[in-house]
Amino acid sequence: MSVRSVPSYAAYFAIWAWLIALLVAGVFVPQLSLSKMNAVLLIFSIALVKAALVTLFYMHLKSEKIPVWVVAVSPFFLISLAVFLIFVGIALS
Amino acid sequence: MRQEEVLSNSLTETNTGIPSGKLAMWLFLASEVMFFTGLIGAAIVLRSGYYEWPKPGELLHIPLAAFNTFILLSSSMTMAMGVAAAHQRDRKRLRFFLAATILLGTAFLGVKGFEYSQKFAHGYFPGTSLFWDCYFTLTGCHGLHVLAGIITNGWILSLTFRSDFDAQKGHYVEISGLYWHFVDLVWIFLFPFLYLI
């Protein structure tokens, strides 16, 4: 049998509050006087933080064992490889 | 965070010490990441060479989509709380949070359906332009995944009324929860890609 801890409802609510705050921040980024590239970088950085909060706390990846981490993280290595190959293809065309 | 010791069902554990259903769902989600990466990656490449991509807010309603994102993020919270209730064997709270998740998911699809109807009324359909091809493909695939999550959660909600639910099927909630949070994760990236940049 395995044992794991369960976060409190208050903790889940706190994570939700952060997610909503980040949502609002992301919506207002286009209103800032930023270049297109900087705005895109900031918007997707915010999205990455939101994704990390959901993955680590709502999906409990934070308290999971190594095999789950390997499965969860492995697609991103494949994605990085795919993106690299796409840019190589664009550069060579 | 409050610490509470809970025991997983020994019948579902593998040699890794991880319940087989949970491991299987993580593997499935890894494949789903590749599925959506293919779609979003194709949209990124198409967009980079398409000069008629509309500016943010030009053709899509950002406040409505932001409100829809709020709905989906809230459903993620209620799903997480439902999983916690399942671990604590609190069936009343589990039913409440599952029902809330289903309602919020349905509301998300309702808002999406309203958005679609508005686009159709203005003559925008899949095939109208490359932008609309990408928009309807990405949001349509995501919407189908949301629908599958709603149906699954509805089935689990029905199971909670069975006498053997806690002992045999309580872990179903956690597995379904993982899927639901993934659906939320996809939208976390789709929303800014389609609406904000």
PDB file of C-alpha atoms in Angstrom:
ATOM      1  CA  MET A   1       0.000   0.000   0.000  1.00  0.00           C
ATOM      2  CA  SER A   2       1.226   3.545  -0.703  1.00  0.00           C
ATOM      3  CA  VAL A   3       0.792   6.692   1.398  1.00  0.00           C
ATOM      4  CA  ARG A   4       0.388  10.261   0.222  1.00  0.00           C
ATOM      5  CA  SER A   5      -0.585  13.597   1.755  1.00  0.00           C
ATOM      6  CA  VAL A   6      -3.686  15.535   0.690  1.00  0.00           C
ATOM      7  CA  PRO A   7      -3.586  19.354   0.422  1.00  0.00           C
ATOM      8  CA  SER A   8      -6.322  21.319   2.196  1.00  0.00           C
ATOM      9  CA  TYR A   9      -9.269  22.952   0.464  1.00  0.00           C
ATOM     10  CA  ALA A  10      -7.818  26.333   1.476  1.00  0.00           C
ATOM     11  CA  ALA A  11      -4.619  25.514  -0.394  1.00  0.00           C
ATOM     12  CA  TYR A  12      -6.560  24.668  -3.553  1.00  0.00           C
ATOM     13  CA  PHE A  13      -8.481  27.933  -3.240  1.00  0.00           C
ATOM     14  CA  ALA A  14      -5.209  29.863  -2.839  1.00  0.00           C
ATOM     15  CA  ILE A  15      -3.839  28.275  -6.021  1.00  0.00           C
ATOM     16  CA  TRP A  16      -7.079  29.236  -7.811  1.00  0.00           C
ATOM     17  CA  ALA A  17      -6.672  32.845  -6.643  1.00  0.00           C
ATOM     18  CA  TRP A  18      -3.160  32.937  -8.102  1.00  0.00           C
ATOM     19  CA  LEU A  19      -4.417  31.439 -11.370  1.00  0.00           C
ATOM     20  CA  ILE A  20      -7.103  34.113 -11.682  1.00  0.00           C
ATOM     21  CA  ALA A  21      -4.634  36.878 -10.837  1.00  0.00           C
ATOM     22  CA  LEU A  22      -2.286  35.585 -13.534  1.00  0.00           C
ATOM     23  CA  LEU A  23      -5.206  35.347 -15.984  1.00  0.00           C
ATOM     24  CA  VAL A  24      -6.042  39.014 -15.388  1.00  0.00           C
ATOM     25  CA  ALA A  25      -2.371  39.989 -15.689  1.00  0.00           C
ATOM     26  CA  GLY A  26      -2.065  38.134 -18.977  1.00  0.00           C
ATOM     27  CA  VAL A  27      -5.164  39.789 -20.441  1.00  0.00           C
ATOM     28  CA  PHE A  28      -3.744  43.250 -19.719  1.00  0.00           C
ATOM     29  CA  VAL A  29      -0.259  42.589 -21.116  1.00  0.00           C
ATOM     30  CA  PRO A  30      -1.282  43.698 -24.659  1.00  0.00           C
ATOM     31  CA  GLN A  31      -2.237  47.086 -23.128  1.00  0.00           C
ATOM     32  CA  LEU A  32       1.357  47.666 -22.008  1.00  0.00           C
ATOM     33  CA  SER A  33       3.837  49.583 -24.145  1.00  0.00           C
ATOM     34  CA  LEU A  34       5.899  46.525 -25.034  1.00  0.00           C
ATOM     35  CA  SER A  35       7.294  45.360 -28.330  1.00  0.00           C
ATOM     36  CA  LYS A  36       5.444  42.458 -29.956  1.00  0.00           C
ATOM     37  CA  MET A  37       8.244  40.021 -29.038  1.00  0.00           C
ATOM     38  CA  ASN A  38       8.373  41.125 -25.410  1.00  0.00           C
ATOM     39  CA  ALA A  39       4.583  40.974 -25.102  1.00  0.00           C
ATOM     40  CA  VAL A  40       4.529  37.426 -26.525  1.00  0.00           C
ATOM     41  CA  LEU A  41       7.329  36.348 -24.194  1.00  0.00           C
ATOM     42  CA  LEU A  42       5.576  37.834 -21.173  1.00  0.00           C
ATOM     43  CA  ILE A  43       2.196  36.327 -22.061  1.00  0.00           C
ATOM     44  CA  PHE A  44       3.626  32.861 -22.508  1.00  0.00           C
ATOM     45  CA  SER A  45       5.753  33.150 -19.396  1.00  0.00           C
ATOM     46  CA  ILE A  46       2.564  33.842 -17.472  1.00  0.00           C
ATOM     47  CA  ALA A  47       0.949  30.830 -19.149  1.00  0.00           C
ATOM     48  CA  LEU A  48       3.903  28.663 -18.128  1.00  0.00           C
ATOM     49  CA  VAL A  49       3.559  29.756 -14.489  1.00  0.00           C
ATOM     50  CA  LYS A  50      -0.160  28.947 -14.574  1.00  0.00           C
ATOM     51  CA  ALA A  51       0.575  25.561 -16.119  1.00  0.00           C
ATOM     52  CA  ALA A  52       3.172  24.859 -13.431  1.00  0.00           C
ATOM     53  CA  LEU A  53       0.688  25.699 -10.672  1.00  0.00           C
ATOM     54  CA  VAL A  54      -1.957  23.383 -12.136  1.00  0.00           C
ATOM     55  CA  THR A  55       0.519  20.570 -12.788  1.00  0.00           C
ATOM     56  CA  LEU A  56       2.365  20.696  -9.471  1.00  0.00           C
ATOM     57  CA  PHE A  57      -0.559  21.330  -7.112  1.00  0.00           C
ATOM     58  CA  TYR A  58      -3.821  20.309  -8.789  1.00  0.00           C
ATOM     59  CA  MET A  59      -2.313  17.259 -10.521  1.00  0.00           C
ATOM     60  CA  HIS A  60      -0.145  16.593  -7.440  1.00  0.00           C
ATOM     61  CA  LEU A  61       2.986  16.133  -9.543  1.00  0.00           C
ATOM     62  CA  LYS A  62       4.868  17.814  -6.684  1.00  0.00           C
ATOM     63  CA  SER A  63       4.347  14.771  -4.475  1.00  0.00           C
ATOM     64  CA  GLU A  64       4.550  12.083  -7.129  1.00  0.00           C
ATOM     65  CA  LYS A  65       7.289   9.484  -7.547  1.00  0.00           C
ATOM     66  CA  ILE A  66      10.091   9.636 -10.133  1.00  0.00           C
ATOM     67  CA  PRO A  67       8.415   7.377 -12.760  1.00  0.00           C
ATOM     68  CA  VAL A  68       5.461   9.787 -12.955  1.00  0.00           C
ATOM     69  CA  TRP A  69       7.851  12.716 -13.378  1.00  0.00           C
ATOM     70  CA  VAL A  70       9.611  10.867 -16.206  1.00  0.00           C
ATOM     71  CA  VAL A  71       6.310  10.250 -17.990  1.00  0.00           C
ATOM     72  CA  ALA A  72       5.083  13.801 -17.397  1.00  0.00           C
ATOM     73  CA  VAL A  73       8.264  15.557 -18.528  1.00  0.00           C
ATOM     74  CA  SER A  74       9.289  13.323 -21.443  1.00  0.00           C
ATOM     75  CA  PRO A  75       6.907  14.853 -24.042  1.00  0.00           C
ATOM     76  CA  PHE A  76       8.630  18.196 -23.611  1.00  0.00           C
ATOM     77  CA  PHE A  77      11.961  16.762 -24.676  1.00  0.00           C
ATOM     78  CA  LEU A  78      10.252  15.443 -27.793  1.00  0.00           C
ATOM     79  CA  ILE A  79       8.592  18.837 -28.328  1.00  0.00           C
ATOM     80  CA  SER A  80      11.946  20.601 -27.994  1.00  0.00           C
ATOM     81  CA  LEU A  81      13.418  18.242 -30.574  1.00  0.00           C
ATOM     82  CA  ALA A  82      10.474  18.843 -32.920  1.00  0.00           C
ATOM     83  CA  VAL A  83      10.770  22.635 -32.554  1.00  0.00           C
ATOM     84  CA  PHE A  84      14.531  22.434 -33.219  1.00  0.00           C
ATOM     85  CA  LEU A  85      13.950  20.384 -36.364  1.00  0.00           C
ATOM     86  CA  ILE A  86      11.241  22.813 -37.538  1.00  0.00           C
ATOM     87  CA  PHE A  87      13.612  25.777 -37.213  1.00  0.00           C
ATOM     88  CA  VAL A  88      16.375  23.818 -38.960  1.00  0.00           C
ATOM     89  CA  GLY A  89      13.931  23.071 -41.768  1.00  0.00           C
ATOM     90  CA  ILE A  90      12.898  26.723 -42.023  1.00  0.00           C
ATOM     91  CA  ALA A  91      16.540  27.833 -42.070  1.00  0.00           C
ATOM     92  CA  LEU A  92      17.447  25.374 -44.803  1.00  0.00           C
ATOM     93  CA  SER A  93      14.431  26.171 -47.028  1.00  0.00           C
TER      94      SER A  93
ATOM     95  CA  MET B   1      -0.861  22.495   3.929  1.00  0.00           C
ATOM     96  CA  ARG B   2      -2.812  20.072   6.117  1.00  0.00           C
ATOM     97  CA  GLN B   3      -1.241  16.641   6.133  1.00  0.00           C
ATOM     98  CA  GLU B   4      -3.501  13.637   6.080  1.00  0.00           C
ATOM     99  CA  GLU B   5      -2.379  10.087   5.583  1.00  0.00           C
ATOM    100  CA  VAL B   6      -4.428   8.147   3.049  1.00  0.00           C
ATOM    101  CA  LEU B   7      -3.927   4.685   1.669  1.00  0.00           C
ATOM    102  CA  SER B   8      -4.320   3.793  -1.969  1.00  0.00           C
ATOM    103  CA  ASN B   9      -6.040   0.645  -3.112  1.00  0.00           C
ATOM    104  CA  SER B  10      -3.465  -2.162  -3.003  1.00  0.00           C
ATOM    105  CA  LEU B  11      -5.300  -3.971  -5.819  1.00  0.00           C
ATOM    106  CA  THR B  12      -4.336  -1.253  -8.314  1.00  0.00           C
ATOM    107  CA  GLU B  13      -0.660  -0.799  -7.474  1.00  0.00           C
ATOM    108  CA  THR B  14       2.134  -1.797  -9.832  1.00  0.00           C
ATOM    109  CA  ASN B  15       5.742  -2.762  -9.069  1.00  0.00           C
ATOM    110  CA  THR B  16       6.634   0.946  -9.164  1.00  0.00           C
ATOM    111  CA  GLY B  17       4.345   1.605  -6.200  1.00  0.00           C
ATOM    112  CA  ILE B  18       2.171   3.792  -8.386  1.00  0.00           C
ATOM    113  CA  PRO B  19      -1.467   2.760  -8.960  1.00  0.00           C
ATOM    114  CA  SER B  20      -1.758   1.322 -12.445  1.00  0.00           C
ATOM    115  CA  GLY B  21      -4.727   3.494 -13.405  1.00  0.00           C
ATOM    116  CA  LYS B  22      -2.894   6.668 -12.446  1.00  0.00           C
ATOM    117  CA  LEU B  23       0.266   5.655 -14.352  1.00  0.00           C
ATOM    118  CA  ALA B  24      -1.825   4.749 -17.374  1.00  0.00           C
ATOM    119  CA  MET B  25      -3.541   8.156 -17.313  1.00  0.00           C
ATOM    120  CA  TRP B  26      -0.200   9.981 -17.129  1.00  0.00           C
ATOM    121  CA  LEU B  27       0.993   7.958 -20.136  1.00  0.00           C
ATOM    122  CA  PHE B  28      -2.190   8.827 -22.003  1.00  0.00           C
ATOM    123  CA  LEU B  29      -1.774  12.512 -21.134  1.00  0.00           C
ATOM    124  CA  ALA B  30       1.792  12.396 -22.448  1.00  0.00           C
ATOM    125  CA  SER B  31       0.394  11.222 -25.786  1.00  0.00           C
ATOM    126  CA  GLU B  32      -2.244  13.951 -25.654  1.00  0.00           C
ATOM    127  CA  VAL B  33       0.514  16.532 -25.157  1.00  0.00           C
ATOM    128  CA  MET B  34       2.009  15.347 -28.450  1.00  0.00           C
ATOM    129  CA  PHE B  35      -1.421  15.508 -30.117  1.00  0.00           C
ATOM    130  CA  PHE B  36      -2.048  19.128 -29.157  1.00  0.00           C
ATOM    131  CA  THR B  37       1.584  20.061 -29.792  1.00  0.00           C
ATOM    132  CA  GLY B  38       1.142  18.869 -33.365  1.00  0.00           C
ATOM    133  CA  LEU B  39      -1.962  21.012 -33.820  1.00  0.00           C
ATOM    134  CA  ILE B  40      -0.604  24.110 -32.089  1.00  0.00           C
ATOM    135  CA  GLY B  41       2.807  23.725 -33.739  1.00  0.00           C
ATOM    136  CA  ALA B  42       1.185  23.549 -37.162  1.00  0.00           C
ATOM    137  CA  ALA B  43      -0.844  26.667 -36.334  1.00  0.00           C
ATOM    138  CA  ILE B  44       2.316  28.501 -35.241  1.00  0.00           C
ATOM    139  CA  VAL B  45       4.129  27.619 -38.480  1.00  0.00           C
ATOM    140  CA  LEU B  46       1.108  28.556 -40.620  1.00  0.00           C
ATOM    141  CA  ARG B  47       0.678  31.823 -38.745  1.00  0.00           C
ATOM    142  CA  SER B  48       4.332  32.786 -39.158  1.00  0.00           C
ATOM    143  CA  GLY B  49       3.900  32.788 -42.927  1.00  0.00           C
ATOM    144  CA  TYR B  50       0.353  34.217 -43.088  1.00  0.00           C
ATOM    145  CA  TYR B  51       0.214  37.995 -43.227  1.00  0.00           C
ATOM    146  CA  GLU B  52      -3.568  38.261 -42.828  1.00  0.00           C
ATOM    147  CA  TRP B  53      -3.687  36.894 -39.272  1.00  0.00           C
ATOM    148  CA  PRO B  54      -5.993  39.278 -37.368  1.00  0.00           C
ATOM    149  CA  LYS B  55      -4.785  41.508 -34.536  1.00  0.00           C
ATOM    150  CA  PRO B  56      -5.865  40.671 -30.938  1.00  0.00           C
ATOM    151  CA  GLY B  57      -9.515  41.571 -30.448  1.00  0.00           C
ATOM    152  CA  GLU B  58     -10.107  42.299 -34.136  1.00  0.00           C
ATOM    153  CA  LEU B  59     -12.249  39.218 -34.825  1.00  0.00           C
ATOM    154  CA  LEU B  60     -12.416  37.459 -31.461  1.00  0.00           C
ATOM    155  CA  HIS B  61     -14.075  38.671 -28.247  1.00  0.00           C
ATOM    156  CA  ILE B  62     -11.315  38.748 -25.606  1.00  0.00           C
ATOM    157  CA  PRO B  63     -13.473  39.545 -22.509  1.00  0.00           C
ATOM    158  CA  LEU B  64     -15.824  36.639 -23.264  1.00  0.00           C
ATOM    159  CA  ALA B  65     -12.919  34.241 -23.765  1.00  0.00           C
ATOM    160  CA  ALA B  66     -11.257  35.519 -20.582  1.00  0.00           C
ATOM    161  CA  PHE B  67     -14.495  34.853 -18.701  1.00  0.00           C
ATOM    162  CA  ASN B  68     -14.562  31.368 -20.223  1.00  0.00           C
ATOM    163  CA  THR B  69     -10.985  30.836 -19.047  1.00  0.00           C
ATOM    164  CA  PHE B  70     -12.095  31.906 -15.573  1.00  0.00           C
ATOM    165  CA  ILE B  71     -14.823  29.241 -15.735  1.00  0.00           C
ATOM    166  CA  LEU B  72     -12.400  26.497 -16.743  1.00  0.00           C
ATOM    167  CA  LEU B  73      -9.825  27.472 -14.104  1.00  0.00           C
ATOM    168  CA  SER B  74     -12.591  27.383 -11.488  1.00  0.00           C
ATOM    169  CA  SER B  75     -13.623  23.924 -12.662  1.00  0.00           C
ATOM    170  CA  SER B  76     -10.037  22.795 -12.132  1.00  0.00           C
ATOM    171  CA  MET B  77     -10.272  23.950  -8.533  1.00  0.00           C
ATOM    172  CA  THR B  78     -13.559  22.134  -7.929  1.00  0.00           C
ATOM    173  CA  MET B  79     -12.115  18.983  -9.531  1.00  0.00           C
ATOM    174  CA  ALA B  80      -9.063  19.129  -7.244  1.00  0.00           C
ATOM    175  CA  MET B  81     -11.355  19.579  -4.248  1.00  0.00           C
ATOM    176  CA  GLY B  82     -13.408  16.617  -5.435  1.00  0.00           C
ATOM    177  CA  VAL B  83     -10.286  14.453  -5.537  1.00  0.00           C
ATOM    178  CA  ALA B  84      -9.469  15.549  -1.989  1.00  0.00           C
ATOM    179  CA  ALA B  85     -12.998  14.657  -0.885  1.00  0.00           C
ATOM    180  CA  ALA B  86     -12.650  11.218  -2.519  1.00  0.00           C
ATOM    181  CA  HIS B  87      -9.405  10.593  -0.631  1.00  0.00           C
ATOM    182  CA  GLN B  88     -11.162  11.569   2.602  1.00  0.00           C
ATOM    183  CA  ARG B  89     -14.095   9.260   1.724  1.00  0.00           C
ATOM    184  CA  ASP B  90     -16.436  12.289   2.058  1.00  0.00           C
ATOM    185  CA  ARG B  91     -19.083  11.320  -0.506  1.00  0.00           C
ATOM    186  CA  LYS B  92     -21.334  14.319   0.090  1.00  0.00           C
ATOM    187  CA  ARG B  93     -18.547  16.795  -0.687  1.00  0.00           C
ATOM    188  CA  LEU B  94     -17.322  14.634  -3.576  1.00  0.00           C
ATOM    189  CA  ARG B  95     -20.761  14.716  -5.209  1.00  0.00           C
ATOM    190  CA  PHE B  96     -20.943  18.492  -4.702  1.00  0.00           C
ATOM    191  CA  PHE B  97     -17.537  19.156  -6.257  1.00  0.00           C
ATOM    192  CA  LEU B  98     -18.074  16.698  -9.114  1.00  0.00           C
ATOM    193  CA  ALA B  99     -21.424  18.316  -9.892  1.00  0.00           C
ATOM    194  CA  ALA B 100     -19.807  21.768  -9.755  1.00  0.00           C
ATOM    195  CA  THR B 101     -17.053  20.622 -12.121  1.00  0.00           C
ATOM    196  CA  ILE B 102     -19.603  19.207 -14.552  1.00  0.00           C
ATOM    197  CA  LEU B 103     -21.683  22.404 -14.417  1.00  0.00           C
ATOM    198  CA  LEU B 104     -18.661  24.637 -14.977  1.00  0.00           C
ATOM    199  CA  GLY B 105     -17.442  22.455 -17.830  1.00  0.00           C
ATOM    200  CA  THR B 106     -20.876  22.605 -19.421  1.00  0.00           C
ATOM    201  CA  ALA B 107     -20.910  26.380 -18.972  1.00  0.00           C
ATOM    202  CA  PHE B 108     -17.533  26.553 -20.751  1.00  0.00           C
ATOM    203  CA  LEU B 109     -18.947  24.622 -23.698  1.00  0.00           C
ATOM    204  CA  GLY B 110     -22.054  26.806 -23.636  1.00  0.00           C
ATOM    205  CA  VAL B 111     -19.991  29.973 -23.921  1.00  0.00           C
ATOM    206  CA  LYS B 112     -17.916  28.361 -26.656  1.00  0.00           C
ATOM    207  CA  GLY B 113     -21.114  27.427 -28.488  1.00  0.00           C
ATOM    208  CA  PHE B 114     -22.316  31.017 -28.209  1.00  0.00           C
ATOM    209  CA  GLU B 115     -18.988  32.230 -29.626  1.00  0.00           C
ATOM    210  CA  TYR B 116     -19.326  29.811 -32.526  1.00  0.00           C
ATOM    211  CA  SER B 117     -22.890  30.955 -33.233  1.00  0.00           C
ATOM    212  CA  GLN B 118     -21.720  34.576 -33.345  1.00  0.00           C
ATOM    213  CA  LYS B 119     -18.949  33.699 -35.780  1.00  0.00           C
ATOM    214  CA  PHE B 120     -21.350  31.756 -38.011  1.00  0.00           C
ATOM    215  CA  ALA B 121     -23.803  34.680 -37.949  1.00  0.00           C
ATOM    216  CA  HIS B 122     -21.026  36.940 -39.272  1.00  0.00           C
ATOM    217  CA  GLY B 123     -20.180  34.475 -42.028  1.00  0.00           C
ATOM    218  CA  TYR B 124     -17.050  33.005 -40.459  1.00  0.00           C
ATOM    219  CA  PHE B 125     -16.825  29.230 -40.877  1.00  0.00           C
ATOM    220  CA  PRO B 126     -14.071  26.595 -40.983  1.00  0.00           C
ATOM    221  CA  GLY B 127     -12.606  27.129 -44.439  1.00  0.00           C
ATOM    222  CA  THR B 128     -13.285  30.884 -44.584  1.00  0.00           C
ATOM    223  CA  SER B 129      -9.584  31.630 -44.112  1.00  0.00           C
ATOM    224  CA  LEU B 130      -6.437  30.067 -42.673  1.00  0.00           C
ATOM    225  CA  PHE B 131      -7.046  31.859 -39.364  1.00  0.00           C
ATOM    226  CA  TRP B 132     -10.554  30.455 -39.029  1.00  0.00           C
ATOM    227  CA  ASP B 133      -9.301  26.989 -40.011  1.00  0.00           C
ATOM    228  CA  CYS B 134      -6.842  27.126 -37.125  1.00  0.00           C
ATOM    229  CA  TYR B 135      -9.333  28.659 -34.712  1.00  0.00           C
ATOM    230  CA  PHE B 136     -12.111  26.132 -35.274  1.00  0.00           C
ATOM    231  CA  THR B 137      -9.724  23.159 -35.393  1.00  0.00           C
ATOM    232  CA  LEU B 138      -7.938  24.055 -32.180  1.00  0.00           C
ATOM    233  CA  THR B 139     -10.994  25.083 -30.180  1.00  0.00           C
ATOM    234  CA  GLY B 140     -13.102  22.284 -31.654  1.00  0.00           C
ATOM    235  CA  CYS B 141     -10.602  19.569 -30.662  1.00  0.00           C
ATOM    236  CA  HIS B 142     -10.276  21.122 -27.234  1.00  0.00           C
ATOM    237  CA  GLY B 143     -14.063  21.326 -26.874  1.00  0.00           C
ATOM    238  CA  LEU B 144     -14.426  17.631 -27.711  1.00  0.00           C
ATOM    239  CA  HIS B 145     -11.913  16.835 -24.976  1.00  0.00           C
ATOM    240  CA  VAL B 146     -13.909  18.957 -22.515  1.00  0.00           C
ATOM    241  CA  LEU B 147     -17.058  17.068 -23.504  1.00  0.00           C
ATOM    242  CA  ALA B 148     -15.340  13.724 -22.908  1.00  0.00           C
ATOM    243  CA  GLY B 149     -14.277  14.944 -19.467  1.00  0.00           C
ATOM    244  CA  ILE B 150     -17.825  16.021 -18.640  1.00  0.00           C
ATOM    245  CA  ILE B 151     -19.236  12.639 -19.664  1.00  0.00           C
ATOM    246  CA  THR B 152     -16.585  10.811 -17.631  1.00  0.00           C
ATOM    247  CA  ASN B 153     -17.205  12.924 -14.552  1.00  0.00           C
ATOM    248  CA  GLY B 154     -20.941  12.390 -14.979  1.00  0.00           C
ATOM    249  CA  TRP B 155     -20.408   8.631 -15.011  1.00  0.00           C
ATOM    250  CA  ILE B 156     -18.230   8.836 -11.875  1.00  0.00           C
ATOM    251  CA  LEU B 157     -20.874  11.002 -10.182  1.00  0.00           C
ATOM    252  CA  SER B 158     -23.401   8.266 -10.852  1.00  0.00           C
ATOM    253  CA  LEU B 159     -21.026   5.708  -9.324  1.00  0.00           C
ATOM    254  CA  THR B 160     -20.856   7.682  -6.069  1.00  0.00           C
ATOM    255  CA  PHE B 161     -24.417   6.550  -5.340  1.00  0.00           C
ATOM    256  CA  ARG B 162     -23.306   2.907  -5.218  1.00  0.00           C
ATOM    257  CA  SER B 163     -22.578   1.274  -1.875  1.00  0.00           C
ATOM    258  CA  ASP B 164     -19.198  -0.130  -3.009  1.00  0.00           C
ATOM    259  CA  PHE B 165     -17.899   3.194  -4.383  1.00  0.00           C
ATOM    260  CA  ASP B 166     -15.300   4.082  -1.720  1.00  0.00           C
ATOM    261  CA  ALA B 167     -13.640   0.701  -1.563  1.00  0.00           C
ATOM    262  CA  GLN B 168     -13.512  -0.125  -5.252  1.00  0.00           C
ATOM    263  CA  LYS B 169     -13.839   3.008  -7.314  1.00  0.00           C
ATOM    264  CA  GLY B 170     -12.674   6.008  -5.294  1.00  0.00           C
ATOM    265  CA  HIS B 171      -9.421   6.160  -7.273  1.00  0.00           C
ATOM    266  CA  TYR B 172     -11.438   6.779 -10.456  1.00  0.00           C
ATOM    267  CA  VAL B 173     -11.899  10.358  -9.260  1.00  0.00           C
ATOM    268  CA  GLU B 174      -8.162  11.005  -9.126  1.00  0.00           C
ATOM    269  CA  ILE B 175      -7.641   9.530 -12.588  1.00  0.00           C
ATOM    270  CA  SER B 176     -10.478  11.597 -14.040  1.00  0.00           C
ATOM    271  CA  GLY B 177      -9.095  14.623 -12.225  1.00  0.00           C
ATOM    272  CA  LEU B 178      -5.759  14.266 -13.983  1.00  0.00           C
ATOM    273  CA  TYR B 179      -7.536  14.291 -17.359  1.00  0.00           C
ATOM    274  CA  TRP B 180      -9.628  17.317 -16.426  1.00  0.00           C
ATOM    275  CA  HIS B 181      -6.612  19.343 -15.322  1.00  0.00           C
ATOM    276  CA  PHE B 182      -4.880  18.476 -18.587  1.00  0.00           C
ATOM    277  CA  VAL B 183      -7.849  19.855 -20.524  1.00  0.00           C
ATOM    278  CA  ASP B 184      -7.442  23.039 -18.485  1.00  0.00           C
ATOM    279  CA  LEU B 185      -3.698  23.096 -19.222  1.00  0.00           C
ATOM    280  CA  VAL B 186      -4.330  22.989 -22.967  1.00  0.00           C
ATOM    281  CA  TRP B 187      -6.674  25.981 -22.725  1.00  0.00           C
ATOM    282  CA  ILE B 188      -4.113  27.884 -20.642  1.00  0.00           C
ATOM    283  CA  PHE B 189      -1.954  27.927 -23.781  1.00  0.00           C
ATOM    284  CA  LEU B 190      -4.694  28.054 -26.420  1.00  0.00           C
ATOM    285  CA  PHE B 191      -6.329  31.167 -24.975  1.00  0.00           C
ATOM    286  CA  PRO B 192      -3.285  33.459 -25.254  1.00  0.00           C
ATOM    287  CA  PHE B 193      -2.248  31.990 -28.607  1.00  0.00           C
ATOM    288  CA  LEU B 194      -5.625  32.614 -30.229  1.00  0.00           C
ATOM    289  CA  TYR B 195      -6.873  35.686 -28.382  1.00  0.00           C
ATOM    290  CA  LEU B 196      -3.999  37.703 -26.895  1.00  0.00           C
ATOM    291  CA  ILE B 197      -1.143  37.744 -29.403  1.00  0.00           C
TER     292      ILE B 197
END
